[in-house]
Backbone as JSON, one array per atom type, in Angstrom:
{
  "sequence": "XXXXXXXXXXXXXXXXXXXXXXXXXXXXXXXXXXXXXXXXXXXXXXXXXXXXXXXXXXXXXXXXXXXXXXXXXXXXXXXXXXXXXXXXXXXXXXXXXXXXXXXXXXXXXXXXXXXXXXXXXXXXXXXXXXXXXXXXXXXXXXXXXXXXXXXXXXXXXXXXXXXXXXXXXXXXXXXXXXXXXXXXXXXXXXXXXXXXXXXXXXXXXXXXXXXXXXXXXXXXXXXXXXXXXXXXXXXXXXXXXXXXXXXXXXXXXXXXXXXXX",
  "N": [[-13.4, 4.41, -15.86], [-11.01, 6.91, -14.81], [-8.41, 7.01, -15.71], [-6.13, 8.56, -15.11], [-3.74, 7.83, -14.21], [-0.57, 6.16, -14.71], [1.79, 3.52, -15.6], [4.98, 2.29, -14.51], [7.9, 0.37, -14.76], [10.12, -0.87, -12.35], [12.73, -2.66, -12.52], [11.14, -5.0, -13.31], [9.12, -4.66, -11.46], [6.11, -3.37, -11.22], [5.05, -0.1, -10.96], [2.54, 2.26, -10.22], [2.07, 5.45, -11.63], [1.64, 9.03, -11.26], [-0.16, 12.02, -10.22], [-0.82, 12.66, -6.74], [-3.5, 13.33, -6.18], [-4.75, 12.21, -8.39], [-4.68, 9.51, -7.89], [-6.47, 9.32, -5.74], [-8.82, 10.09, -7.06], [-9.01, 8.05, -9.01], [-9.26, 5.68, -7.49], [-11.56, 6.26, -6.11], [-13.37, 6.24, -8.24], [-13.28, 3.53, -8.9], [-14.45, 2.56, -6.58], [-17.02, 3.72, -6.68], [-18.13, 2.3, -8.78], [-18.05, -0.19, -7.82], [-15.99, -2.01, -8.5], [-14.34, -5.03, -8.55], [-11.3, -5.06, -7.34], [-7.74, -4.55, -6.76], [-5.63, -2.64, -4.72], [-2.39, -1.82, -4.02], [-0.01, -0.63, -1.65], [3.1, 0.24, -2.1], [6.18, -0.18, -0.5], [9.67, -0.11, 0.52], [10.04, -2.56, 1.79], [8.02, -4.21, 0.62], [8.88, -4.1, -2.02], [11.39, -5.44, -1.95], [10.57, -7.94, -1.03], [9.17, -8.77, -3.28], [11.22, -8.68, -5.14], [12.81, -10.81, -4.37], [11.08, -12.93, -4.53], [9.54, -14.51, -7.02], [6.87, -15.34, -7.55], [5.4, -13.74, -5.83], [6.05, -11.28, -6.9], [4.8, -11.45, -9.39], [2.19, -11.46, -8.55], [1.98, -8.86, -7.5], [2.33, -7.37, -9.85], [-0.01, -7.87, -11.16], [-1.88, -6.4, -9.9], [-4.36, -3.78, -9.74], [-3.69, -1.16, -9.11], [-0.6, 0.07, -7.97], [0.8, 1.83, -5.63], [3.45, 4.27, -5.12], [4.31, 4.07, -2.16], [6.4, 4.28, -0.26], [8.88, 6.79, 0.25], [11.48, 6.3, -0.85], [10.86, 4.78, -3.18], [9.54, 6.62, -4.78], [11.66, 8.38, -5.16], [13.34, 6.67, -6.57], [12.03, 6.39, -9.03], [12.39, 8.93, -10.04], [15.19, 9.13, -10.1], [15.95, 7.06, -11.83], [14.33, 7.33, -14.13], [13.67, 9.98, -14.45], [11.19, 10.83, -13.61], [9.12, 12.92, -11.88], [7.67, 12.06, -9.22], [4.83, 12.01, -7.12], [4.69, 11.06, -3.71], [2.63, 8.46, -2.64], [1.3, 7.71, 0.0], [0.0, 5.28, 2.26], [-0.68, 6.2, 4.76], [-1.42, 8.82, 4.36], [-3.4, 8.45, 2.53], [-5.51, 6.96, 3.8], [-6.99, 8.7, 5.75], [-7.72, 10.71, 3.89], [-9.21, 9.31, 1.98], [-11.27, 8.29, 3.55], [-12.56, 10.65, 4.15], [-13.39, 11.39, 1.56], [-15.11, 9.25, 0.96], [-17.05, 9.68, 2.85], [-18.11, 12.12, 1.97], [-19.22, 11.35, -0.47], [-21.02, 9.47, 0.25], [-20.45, 6.73, 0.18], [-20.31, 3.39, 1.1], [-18.04, 1.88, 3.45], [-15.67, -0.7, 4.37], [-13.96, -2.5, 6.91], [-11.26, -4.63, 7.2], [-9.39, -6.89, 8.99], [-6.76, -6.97, 11.55], [-7.08, -6.89, 15.19], [-9.96, -7.52, 17.33], [-10.07, -5.55, 19.22], [-8.73, -3.44, 17.94], [-10.54, -2.95, 15.86], [-12.75, -2.11, 17.33], [-11.78, 0.29, 18.37], [-11.36, 1.58, 15.98], [-13.99, 1.87, 15.08], [-15.0, 3.62, 17.02], [-13.38, 5.82, 16.52], [-13.93, 6.6, 13.8], [-16.58, 7.23, 14.04], [-16.53, 9.56, 15.49], [-14.71, 11.23, 14.06], [-15.58, 11.12, 11.41], [-18.54, 11.55, 11.13], [-20.57, 11.27, 9.23], [-19.92, 9.08, 7.77], [-20.54, 6.02, 6.14], [-20.41, 2.94, 7.48], [-20.1, -0.15, 6.36], [-19.36, -2.61, 7.39], [-17.25, -4.6, 9.62], [-14.47, -6.77, 10.17], [-12.59, -9.1, 11.97], [-10.29, -11.29, 11.08], [-9.32, -14.78, 11.63], [-6.04, -15.51, 13.0], [-4.5, -17.14, 11.15], [-3.92, -19.24, 8.25], [-6.6, -19.13, 5.91], [-9.17, -21.46, 5.03], [-10.35, -22.69, 1.84], [-13.1, -22.81, 1.87], [-13.7, -21.09, 3.98], [-12.78, -18.69, 2.91], [-14.58, -18.25, 0.8], [-16.94, -18.01, 2.27], [-16.41, -15.71, 3.78], [-16.14, -13.83, 1.71], [-18.77, -13.85, 0.77], [-20.08, -12.86, 3.04], [-19.02, -10.29, 3.18], [-19.89, -9.18, 0.73], [-22.6, -9.2, 1.22], [-22.97, -7.0, 2.8], [-22.65, -4.91, 1.11], [-20.34, -3.08, 0.53], [-18.31, -0.4, -0.86], [-15.65, 0.07, -0.84], [-12.84, -1.54, 0.6], [-10.87, -1.48, 3.41], [-7.95, -2.97, 4.02], [-6.02, -4.49, 6.45], [-3.65, -6.35, 7.14], [-0.98, -6.64, 7.05], [2.09, -6.78, 5.19], [3.42, -9.61, 3.47], [0.89, -10.66, 3.61], [-1.62, -9.33, 3.38], [-1.66, -8.52, 0.7], [-1.66, -10.95, -0.64], [-4.1, -11.96, 0.25], [-5.9, -10.13, -0.9], [-5.41, -10.61, -3.6], [-6.42, -13.17, -3.8], [-9.1, -12.68, -3.25], [-9.91, -11.05, -5.27], [-12.29, -10.62, -7.75], [-14.08, -12.04, -6.32], [-15.12, -10.46, -4.24], [-17.23, -7.63, -4.36], [-15.99, -4.96, -4.6], [-13.51, -2.33, -4.28], [-10.37, -3.18, -3.1], [-8.08, -2.12, -0.67], [-4.83, -2.24, 0.43], [-3.85, -1.25, 3.32], [-2.32, -1.71, 5.55], [-0.16, -0.87, 8.21], [-1.13, 1.7, 8.36], [-3.66, 2.19, 9.35], [-3.76, 1.85, 12.3], [-2.2, 4.09, 12.9], [-3.76, 6.17, 11.9], [-6.03, 6.06, 13.56], [-4.96, 6.7, 15.95], [-3.56, 4.87, 17.55], [-0.9, 4.48, 17.15], [1.99, 6.6, 16.67], [2.85, 8.92, 14.06], [5.7, 9.64, 12.02], [7.4, 12.83, 12.19], [6.92, 15.57, 9.85], [9.35, 16.45, 8.65], [10.98, 14.2, 8.76], [9.61, 12.44, 7.11], [9.84, 13.75, 4.66], [12.55, 13.46, 4.17], [12.74, 10.8, 3.73], [12.85, 9.18, 5.99], [10.95, 7.92, 7.5], [10.84, 5.24, 8.08], [12.84, 4.98, 9.98], [11.78, 6.27, 12.18], [9.66, 4.53, 12.77], [11.2, 2.31, 13.38], [12.41, 3.05, 15.8], [10.19, 2.91, 17.39], [9.5, 0.2, 17.38], [11.95, -1.54, 17.8], [12.96, -4.22, 18.19], [11.29, -5.88, 16.64], [11.56, -4.81, 14.09], [14.25, -4.58, 13.42], [15.76, -6.63, 12.03], [14.35, -6.72, 9.6], [14.67, -4.1, 8.48], [17.45, -3.9, 8.4], [18.2, -5.75, 6.5], [16.47, -5.37, 4.24], [16.64, -2.59, 3.57], [19.38, -2.2, 3.0], [19.73, -4.01, 0.88], [17.95, -2.93, -0.98], [19.16, -0.46, -1.59], [21.52, -1.37, -2.82], [20.46, -2.72, -5.06], [19.21, -0.58, -6.39], [21.4, 1.05, -7.01], [22.79, -0.57, -8.84], [20.82, -0.7, -10.84], [20.64, 1.96, -11.56], [23.12, 2.44, -12.82], [22.78, 0.74, -14.96], [20.46, 1.7, -16.34], [20.83, 4.52, -16.65], [23.43, 4.83, -17.52], [24.73, 2.54, -18.86], [22.81, 1.65, -20.79], [22.27, 4.05, -22.43], [24.9, 4.26, -23.44], [25.24, 1.95, -24.99], [23.29, 2.43, -26.92], [24.35, 4.65, -28.21], [26.49, 3.56, -29.52], [25.32, 1.95, -31.31]],
  "CA": [[-12.28, 4.87, -15.05], [-10.48, 8.19, -15.24], [-7.14, 6.77, -16.4], [-5.19, 9.65, -14.89], [-2.5, 7.27, -13.71], [0.12, 5.29, -15.64], [2.61, 2.49, -14.97], [6.39, 2.27, -14.85], [8.51, -0.8, -14.16], [11.44, -0.77, -11.73], [13.23, -4.04, -12.56], [10.01, -5.93, -13.34], [8.17, -4.34, -10.4], [5.29, -2.34, -11.85], [4.56, 0.95, -10.05], [1.62, 3.21, -10.84], [2.57, 6.82, -11.53], [0.65, 10.09, -11.4], [-0.28, 12.92, -9.08], [-1.51, 12.07, -5.59], [-4.95, 13.54, -6.34], [-5.23, 11.3, -9.42], [-4.91, 8.22, -7.24], [-7.72, 9.44, -4.98], [-9.91, 10.09, -8.04], [-9.09, 6.74, -9.66], [-9.76, 4.69, -6.54], [-12.96, 6.63, -5.87], [-14.13, 5.75, -9.38], [-13.4, 2.08, -8.72], [-15.41, 2.34, -5.5], [-18.36, 4.06, -7.15], [-18.6, 1.25, -9.67], [-17.89, -1.47, -7.11], [-15.12, -2.86, -9.3], [-13.52, -5.94, -7.75], [-9.95, -4.65, -7.73], [-6.76, -4.54, -5.67], [-4.71, -1.51, -4.66], [-1.29, -2.09, -3.1], [0.83, 0.51, -1.31], [4.43, -0.38, -2.14], [7.34, 0.45, 0.14], [10.9, -0.86, 0.29], [9.82, -3.94, 2.24], [7.28, -4.93, -0.41], [9.72, -4.21, -3.21], [12.39, -6.48, -1.75], [9.84, -9.22, -1.0], [8.87, -9.11, -4.68], [12.51, -8.88, -5.82], [13.33, -12.12, -3.99], [10.06, -13.96, -4.72], [8.93, -14.29, -8.33], [5.42, -15.5, -7.5], [4.85, -12.53, -5.2], [6.22, -10.2, -7.87], [3.74, -11.61, -10.39], [0.96, -11.03, -7.87], [2.03, -7.39, -7.44], [2.18, -6.83, -11.2], [-1.39, -8.06, -11.6], [-2.74, -5.48, -9.16], [-4.91, -2.68, -10.54], [-2.89, 0.03, -8.79], [0.49, -0.13, -7.0], [1.26, 3.2, -5.37], [4.77, 4.45, -4.5], [4.04, 4.46, -0.77], [7.65, 4.71, 0.35], [9.6, 7.87, -0.42], [12.56, 5.79, -1.7], [10.36, 4.36, -4.49], [9.3, 7.84, -5.55], [12.98, 8.86, -5.55], [13.88, 5.76, -7.59], [11.41, 6.75, -10.31], [13.03, 10.16, -10.54], [16.6, 8.86, -10.34], [16.12, 6.15, -12.96], [13.59, 7.7, -15.33], [13.38, 11.4, -14.51], [9.77, 11.06, -13.3], [8.9, 13.6, -10.61], [6.51, 11.33, -8.75], [4.32, 12.23, -5.76], [4.57, 9.91, -2.83], [1.22, 8.14, -2.37], [1.44, 6.9, 1.21], [-1.24, 4.79, 2.85], [-1.0, 7.01, 5.94], [-2.13, 10.0, 3.86], [-4.55, 7.96, 1.78], [-6.63, 6.51, 4.64], [-7.88, 9.8, 6.15], [-8.25, 11.41, 2.72], [-10.24, 8.49, 1.35], [-12.41, 8.26, 4.45], [-13.25, 11.93, 3.94], [-14.04, 11.32, 0.25], [-16.22, 8.3, 1.06], [-18.1, 10.34, 3.62], [-18.72, 13.12, 1.11], [-19.98, 10.72, -1.55], [-21.96, 8.5, 0.83], [-20.08, 5.41, -0.29], [-20.04, 2.54, 2.27], [-16.69, 1.34, 3.6], [-15.55, -1.93, 5.16], [-12.64, -2.66, 7.51], [-10.93, -6.05, 7.31], [-8.07, -7.18, 9.54], [-6.49, -6.54, 12.91], [-7.77, -7.52, 16.31], [-11.27, -6.94, 17.63], [-9.81, -4.31, 19.95], [-8.44, -2.41, 16.95], [-11.78, -2.64, 15.16], [-13.58, -1.33, 18.25], [-11.2, 1.64, 18.4], [-11.63, 2.16, 14.66], [-15.41, 2.25, 15.05], [-15.16, 4.82, 17.85], [-12.69, 6.93, 15.87], [-14.63, 7.09, 12.61], [-17.86, 7.81, 14.47], [-16.26, 10.92, 15.94], [-14.01, 12.02, 13.04], [-16.35, 11.1, 10.15], [-19.89, 11.18, 11.58], [-21.46, 10.94, 8.12], [-19.38, 7.93, 7.05], [-21.33, 4.79, 6.2], [-19.57, 1.77, 7.72], [-20.88, -1.34, 5.99], [-19.03, -3.71, 8.28], [-15.88, -4.79, 10.09], [-14.23, -8.18, 10.46], [-11.25, -9.49, 12.42], [-10.14, -12.7, 10.68], [-8.41, -15.58, 12.47], [-4.62, -15.32, 12.7], [-4.02, -18.38, 10.53], [-4.39, -19.31, 6.86], [-8.01, -19.47, 5.74], [-9.48, -22.53, 4.09], [-11.1, -22.21, 0.67], [-14.5, -22.65, 2.29], [-13.76, -19.86, 4.78], [-12.61, -17.55, 2.0], [-15.86, -18.04, 0.1], [-17.92, -17.54, 3.26], [-16.07, -14.32, 4.1], [-16.5, -13.03, 0.54], [-20.23, -13.73, 0.77], [-20.45, -11.98, 4.14], [-18.65, -8.92, 2.79], [-20.81, -8.75, -0.34], [-23.95, -9.01, 1.79], [-23.03, -5.66, 3.41], [-22.57, -3.96, -0.02], [-19.37, -1.99, 0.62], [-17.71, 0.04, -2.12], [-14.2, 0.01, -0.65], [-12.43, -2.33, 1.77], [-9.55, -1.15, 3.95], [-7.39, -4.25, 4.46], [-4.81, -4.27, 7.24], [-3.13, -7.64, 7.61], [0.47, -6.6, 6.95], [2.68, -7.3, 3.95], [2.68, -9.77, 2.21], [-0.36, -11.37, 3.85], [-2.79, -8.61, 2.87], [-1.63, -8.54, -0.76], [-2.07, -12.3, -1.06], [-5.53, -12.07, 0.51], [-6.61, -9.35, -1.91], [-5.29, -11.31, -4.88], [-7.35, -14.3, -3.73], [-10.48, -12.2, -3.19], [-10.26, -10.3, -6.49], [-13.27, -11.37, -8.51], [-15.04, -12.63, -5.38], [-15.82, -9.39, -3.53], [-17.66, -6.56, -5.27], [-15.5, -3.68, -4.06], [-12.08, -2.11, -4.44], [-9.65, -3.52, -1.87], [-6.87, -1.31, -0.5], [-3.99, -2.81, 1.49], [-3.29, -0.08, 4.02], [-1.36, -2.16, 6.56], [0.0, -0.15, 9.47], [-1.65, 3.07, 8.31], [-4.89, 2.34, 10.13], [-3.49, 2.18, 13.69], [-1.7, 5.47, 12.99], [-4.9, 7.05, 11.66], [-6.96, 6.08, 14.7], [-4.25, 7.18, 17.13], [-2.92, 3.82, 18.34], [0.53, 4.68, 16.97], [2.33, 7.94, 16.2], [3.51, 9.01, 12.77], [6.93, 10.44, 12.0], [7.2, 14.24, 11.85], [6.99, 15.86, 8.42], [10.71, 16.56, 8.14], [11.51, 12.85, 8.59], [8.94, 11.89, 5.94], [10.41, 14.4, 3.48], [13.9, 12.94, 3.95], [12.67, 9.35, 3.57], [13.28, 8.57, 7.25], [9.81, 7.44, 8.27], [11.19, 3.9, 8.54], [13.66, 5.12, 11.18], [10.85, 6.6, 13.26], [8.98, 3.28, 13.1], [12.18, 1.43, 14.01], [12.55, 3.46, 17.19], [8.99, 2.48, 18.1], [9.51, -1.26, 17.51], [13.29, -1.95, 17.37], [13.16, -5.67, 18.16], [10.54, -6.49, 15.53], [11.9, -4.25, 12.79], [15.69, -4.48, 13.16], [16.2, -7.55, 10.97], [13.74, -6.33, 8.33], [15.29, -2.91, 7.92], [18.88, -4.13, 8.17], [18.36, -6.51, 5.26], [15.74, -4.81, 3.09], [17.15, -1.28, 3.18], [20.7, -2.32, 2.37], [19.56, -4.67, -0.41], [17.29, -1.98, -1.88], [20.17, 0.51, -2.04], [22.4, -2.06, -3.76], [19.71, -2.97, -6.29], [18.98, 0.69, -7.09], [22.68, 1.5, -7.55], [23.03, -1.36, -10.05], [19.86, -0.32, -11.87], [21.0, 3.3, -12.02], [24.21, 2.32, -13.8], [22.27, 0.08, -16.16], [19.49, 2.53, -17.06], [21.28, 5.87, -16.96], [24.77, 4.86, -18.07], [25.04, 1.48, -19.82], [21.86, 1.64, -21.91], [22.59, 5.13, -23.39], [26.17, 4.0, -24.07], [25.0, 0.95, -26.04], [22.52, 3.07, -28.01], [25.24, 5.57, -28.95], [27.38, 2.75, -30.33], [24.53, 1.2, -32.31]],
  "C": [[-11.64, 6.13, -15.65], [-9.17, 8.06, -16.01], [-6.19, 7.95, -16.3], [-3.84, 9.15, -14.37], [-1.9, 6.34, -14.76], [0.9, 4.23, -14.9], [4.05, 2.63, -15.43], [7.03, 1.1, -14.09], [9.89, -0.48, -13.6], [11.95, -2.2, -11.56], [12.07, -5.02, -12.4], [9.01, -5.75, -12.21], [7.36, -3.14, -10.89], [4.71, -1.37, -10.82], [3.65, 1.9, -10.82], [2.12, 4.63, -10.6], [1.44, 7.83, -11.76], [0.62, 10.96, -10.17], [-1.09, 12.24, -7.96], [-3.03, 12.17, -5.75], [-5.54, 12.6, -7.38], [-5.52, 9.92, -8.84], [-6.23, 8.24, -6.46], [-8.91, 9.38, -5.94], [-10.11, 8.7, -8.65], [-9.7, 5.69, -8.74], [-11.22, 4.99, -6.17], [-13.85, 6.13, -6.99], [-14.32, 4.23, -9.31], [-14.45, 1.76, -7.65], [-16.84, 2.63, -5.96], [-18.97, 2.92, -7.97], [-18.49, -0.14, -9.06], [-17.09, -2.47, -7.95], [-14.27, -3.73, -8.37], [-12.07, -5.75, -8.17], [-9.05, -4.58, -6.51], [-5.81, -3.36, -5.81], [-3.65, -1.8, -3.6], [-0.49, -0.81, -2.88], [2.25, -0.01, -1.11], [5.47, 0.47, -1.42], [8.56, -0.42, -0.12], [10.74, -2.32, 0.68], [9.1, -4.76, 1.18], [8.13, -5.13, -1.65], [10.71, -5.35, -3.08], [11.74, -7.85, -1.66], [9.57, -9.69, -2.43], [10.15, -9.39, -5.46], [13.04, -10.29, -5.57], [12.37, -13.26, -4.33], [9.3, -13.7, -6.01], [7.41, -14.38, -8.3], [4.76, -14.29, -6.85], [4.96, -11.35, -6.14], [5.13, -10.26, -8.94], [2.4, -11.15, -9.82], [0.87, -9.51, -7.84], [1.73, -6.81, -8.82], [0.78, -7.01, -11.77], [-2.38, -7.14, -10.87], [-3.23, -4.36, -10.07], [-4.12, -1.4, -10.34], [-1.84, -0.36, -7.76], [1.1, 1.25, -6.75], [2.69, 3.21, -4.84], [4.59, 4.99, -3.09], [5.31, 5.0, -0.09], [8.33, 5.81, -0.44], [10.75, 7.35, -1.28], [12.08, 5.32, -3.08], [10.08, 5.57, -5.38], [10.63, 8.42, -6.03], [13.57, 8.0, -6.66], [13.31, 6.08, -8.96], [12.06, 7.99, -10.91], [14.49, 9.91, -10.92], [16.81, 8.06, -11.62], [15.51, 6.69, -14.25], [13.25, 9.18, -15.44], [11.93, 11.75, -14.24], [9.65, 11.72, -11.93], [7.58, 13.09, -10.04], [6.13, 11.73, -7.32], [4.4, 10.94, -4.97], [3.09, 9.7, -2.55], [1.21, 7.16, -1.2], [0.08, 6.5, 1.77], [-1.66, 5.65, 4.05], [-1.66, 8.33, 5.57], [-3.44, 9.58, 3.21], [-5.73, 7.64, 2.67], [-7.52, 7.66, 5.09], [-8.48, 10.54, 4.97], [-9.37, 10.61, 2.07], [-11.46, 8.35, 2.25], [-13.25, 9.54, 4.3], [-14.02, 11.91, 2.62], [-15.25, 10.38, 0.3], [-17.38, 8.89, 1.85], [-18.84, 11.34, 2.75], [-19.64, 12.49, 0.07], [-20.95, 9.65, -1.06], [-21.71, 7.09, 0.3], [-19.67, 4.54, 0.9], [-18.62, 1.95, 2.27], [-16.73, 0.1, 4.49], [-14.13, -2.02, 5.67], [-12.38, -4.14, 7.74], [-9.51, -6.22, 7.84], [-7.95, -6.76, 11.0], [-7.23, -7.35, 13.97], [-9.14, -6.88, 16.52], [-11.11, -5.63, 18.39], [-9.53, -3.17, 18.97], [-9.7, -1.99, 16.2], [-12.7, -1.8, 16.03], [-13.08, 0.11, 18.32], [-11.42, 2.35, 17.07], [-13.06, 2.67, 14.58], [-15.64, 3.53, 15.85], [-14.53, 6.03, 17.17], [-13.49, 7.49, 14.7], [-15.98, 7.7, 12.97], [-17.68, 9.26, 14.87], [-15.68, 11.78, 14.81], [-14.79, 12.14, 11.74], [-17.79, 10.69, 10.45], [-20.84, 10.8, 10.46], [-21.02, 9.72, 7.33], [-20.28, 6.7, 7.23], [-20.38, 3.6, 6.33], [-20.41, 0.53, 7.46], [-20.6, -2.5, 6.93], [-17.57, -3.73, 8.66], [-15.7, -6.27, 10.39], [-12.78, -8.4, 10.85], [-11.07, -10.97, 12.11], [-9.24, -13.46, 11.65], [-6.97, -15.41, 12.04], [-4.0, -16.65, 12.25], [-4.49, -18.38, 9.08], [-5.85, -19.74, 6.8], [-8.16, -20.65, 4.78], [-10.25, -21.94, 2.92], [-12.56, -21.97, 1.02], [-14.66, -21.36, 3.07], [-13.64, -18.63, 3.89], [-13.91, -17.23, 1.28], [-16.93, -17.51, 1.04], [-17.67, -16.07, 3.61], [-16.43, -13.4, 2.94], [-18.0, -12.81, 0.48], [-20.7, -12.78, 1.86], [-20.16, -10.52, 3.8], [-19.63, -8.39, 1.75], [-22.2, -8.47, 0.18], [-24.1, -7.63, 2.41], [-22.94, -4.55, 2.36], [-21.6, -2.8, 0.19], [-18.9, -1.57, -0.77], [-16.19, -0.02, -2.06], [-13.91, -0.75, 0.64], [-11.03, -1.9, 2.17], [-9.02, -2.43, 4.6], [-6.09, -3.99, 5.22], [-4.39, -5.57, 7.92], [-1.61, -7.65, 7.64], [0.95, -7.26, 5.67], [3.52, -8.55, 4.26], [1.31, -10.43, 2.36], [-1.55, -10.66, 3.22], [-2.83, -8.61, 1.34], [-2.08, -9.89, -1.3], [-3.58, -12.49, -0.85], [-6.34, -11.33, -0.56], [-6.56, -10.02, -3.27], [-6.27, -12.49, -4.93], [-8.8, -13.83, -3.84], [-10.89, -11.4, -4.43], [-11.16, -11.17, -7.37], [-14.33, -12.02, -7.63], [-15.82, -11.56, -4.63], [-16.09, -8.24, -4.51], [-17.29, -5.19, -4.72], [-14.03, -3.55, -4.37], [-11.43, -2.37, -3.08], [-8.35, -2.73, -1.8], [-6.07, -1.85, 0.69], [-3.24, -1.74, 2.25], [-2.4, -0.43, 5.2], [-1.35, -1.37, 7.84], [-0.52, 1.27, 9.46], [-2.89, 3.24, 9.19], [-4.63, 2.62, 11.6], [-2.93, 3.58, 13.89], [-2.87, 6.44, 12.84], [-5.78, 7.18, 12.88], [-6.27, 6.44, 16.01], [-3.61, 6.13, 18.0], [-1.41, 3.9, 18.25], [0.77, 6.09, 16.45], [3.0, 7.86, 14.83], [4.73, 9.91, 12.87], [6.61, 11.89, 11.67], [7.44, 14.47, 10.36], [8.41, 15.88, 7.89], [11.34, 15.19, 7.92], [10.88, 12.18, 7.36], [9.58, 12.45, 4.66], [11.8, 13.88, 3.14], [13.92, 11.41, 3.83], [13.06, 8.59, 4.82], [12.11, 8.07, 8.1], [10.07, 6.03, 8.82], [11.98, 3.96, 9.85], [12.79, 5.44, 12.39], [10.12, 5.34, 13.71], [9.93, 2.31, 13.8], [12.35, 1.76, 15.48], [11.35, 3.04, 18.03], [8.98, 0.97, 18.36], [10.86, -1.83, 17.06], [13.48, -3.46, 17.26], [12.5, -6.3, 16.94], [11.09, -6.05, 14.18], [13.39, -4.25, 12.45], [16.12, -5.36, 11.98], [15.64, -7.13, 9.62], [14.47, -5.16, 7.7], [16.76, -3.12, 7.6], [19.1, -4.84, 6.84], [17.71, -5.81, 4.07], [16.32, -3.48, 2.64], [18.49, -1.37, 2.46], [20.58, -2.99, 1.0], [18.91, -3.74, -1.43], [18.3, -0.98, -2.44], [21.08, -0.14, -3.08], [21.71, -2.29, -5.1], [19.52, -1.69, -7.08], [20.27, 1.24, -7.69], [22.99, 0.75, -8.84], [22.09, -0.94, -11.17], [20.16, 1.07, -12.42], [22.1, 3.23, -13.09], [23.73, 1.66, -15.09], [21.41, 1.02, -16.99], [20.08, 3.85, -17.52], [22.66, 5.92, -17.61], [25.0, 3.82, -19.17], [24.12, 1.49, -21.03], [22.12, 2.78, -22.89], [23.91, 4.89, -24.13], [26.03, 2.99, -25.2], [24.26, 1.55, -27.24], [23.41, 3.97, -28.86], [26.18, 4.81, -29.87], [26.66, 2.02, -31.45], [24.49, 1.94, -33.65]]
}
């Protein structure tokens, strides 16, 4: 592995740091070597899920790579630790990684969503990435899998010999699935969630100015207000409160204690 990325903890939530290009290189290296590994794209929603749930937080911290997908997480790293961190969003990663996989002739696999989404994905990648090798696609049942089913699915995936798996089940379901499959599938798993429907044109992405100001969540809210209102109302406000407390602890209280020591 290239080891161009590092780790930094935001209140026991381990985030991988480094330049955006380093993440692409690191994940490509994992794919080349077919390393059974998990890559999570962390946003405010995932952070708060982990903040409230210790077992989920432990799962996140065991991942091979946890990118600062949401702009607020990248800002938090700078605010708390002075780290000027690139945002590593799944919506940028998916098309960039598909292009890289096409260039290197590394087979990809798509796991999640409905059969309709997979059909549209197949049509999209055939047109946009004609040289891309698609090892397979699978739409799992919308219910918890049994242990037998998990082993069967892992065997089916391995039989197609992919190097990277794009997983889109939504948080936290996809992260839990990847944690279960780590060591079972011979490929790097990337939890790209809602980035795939945006990539293939089923949904629109926020304009650049909204992304730069950390308002991509607001654009998504306008698209699905009923589904997202409760999530954003609770997670965003709690995230701000947690970051304010951590800022005072890291940037004010800790230096003050050290000066008195």
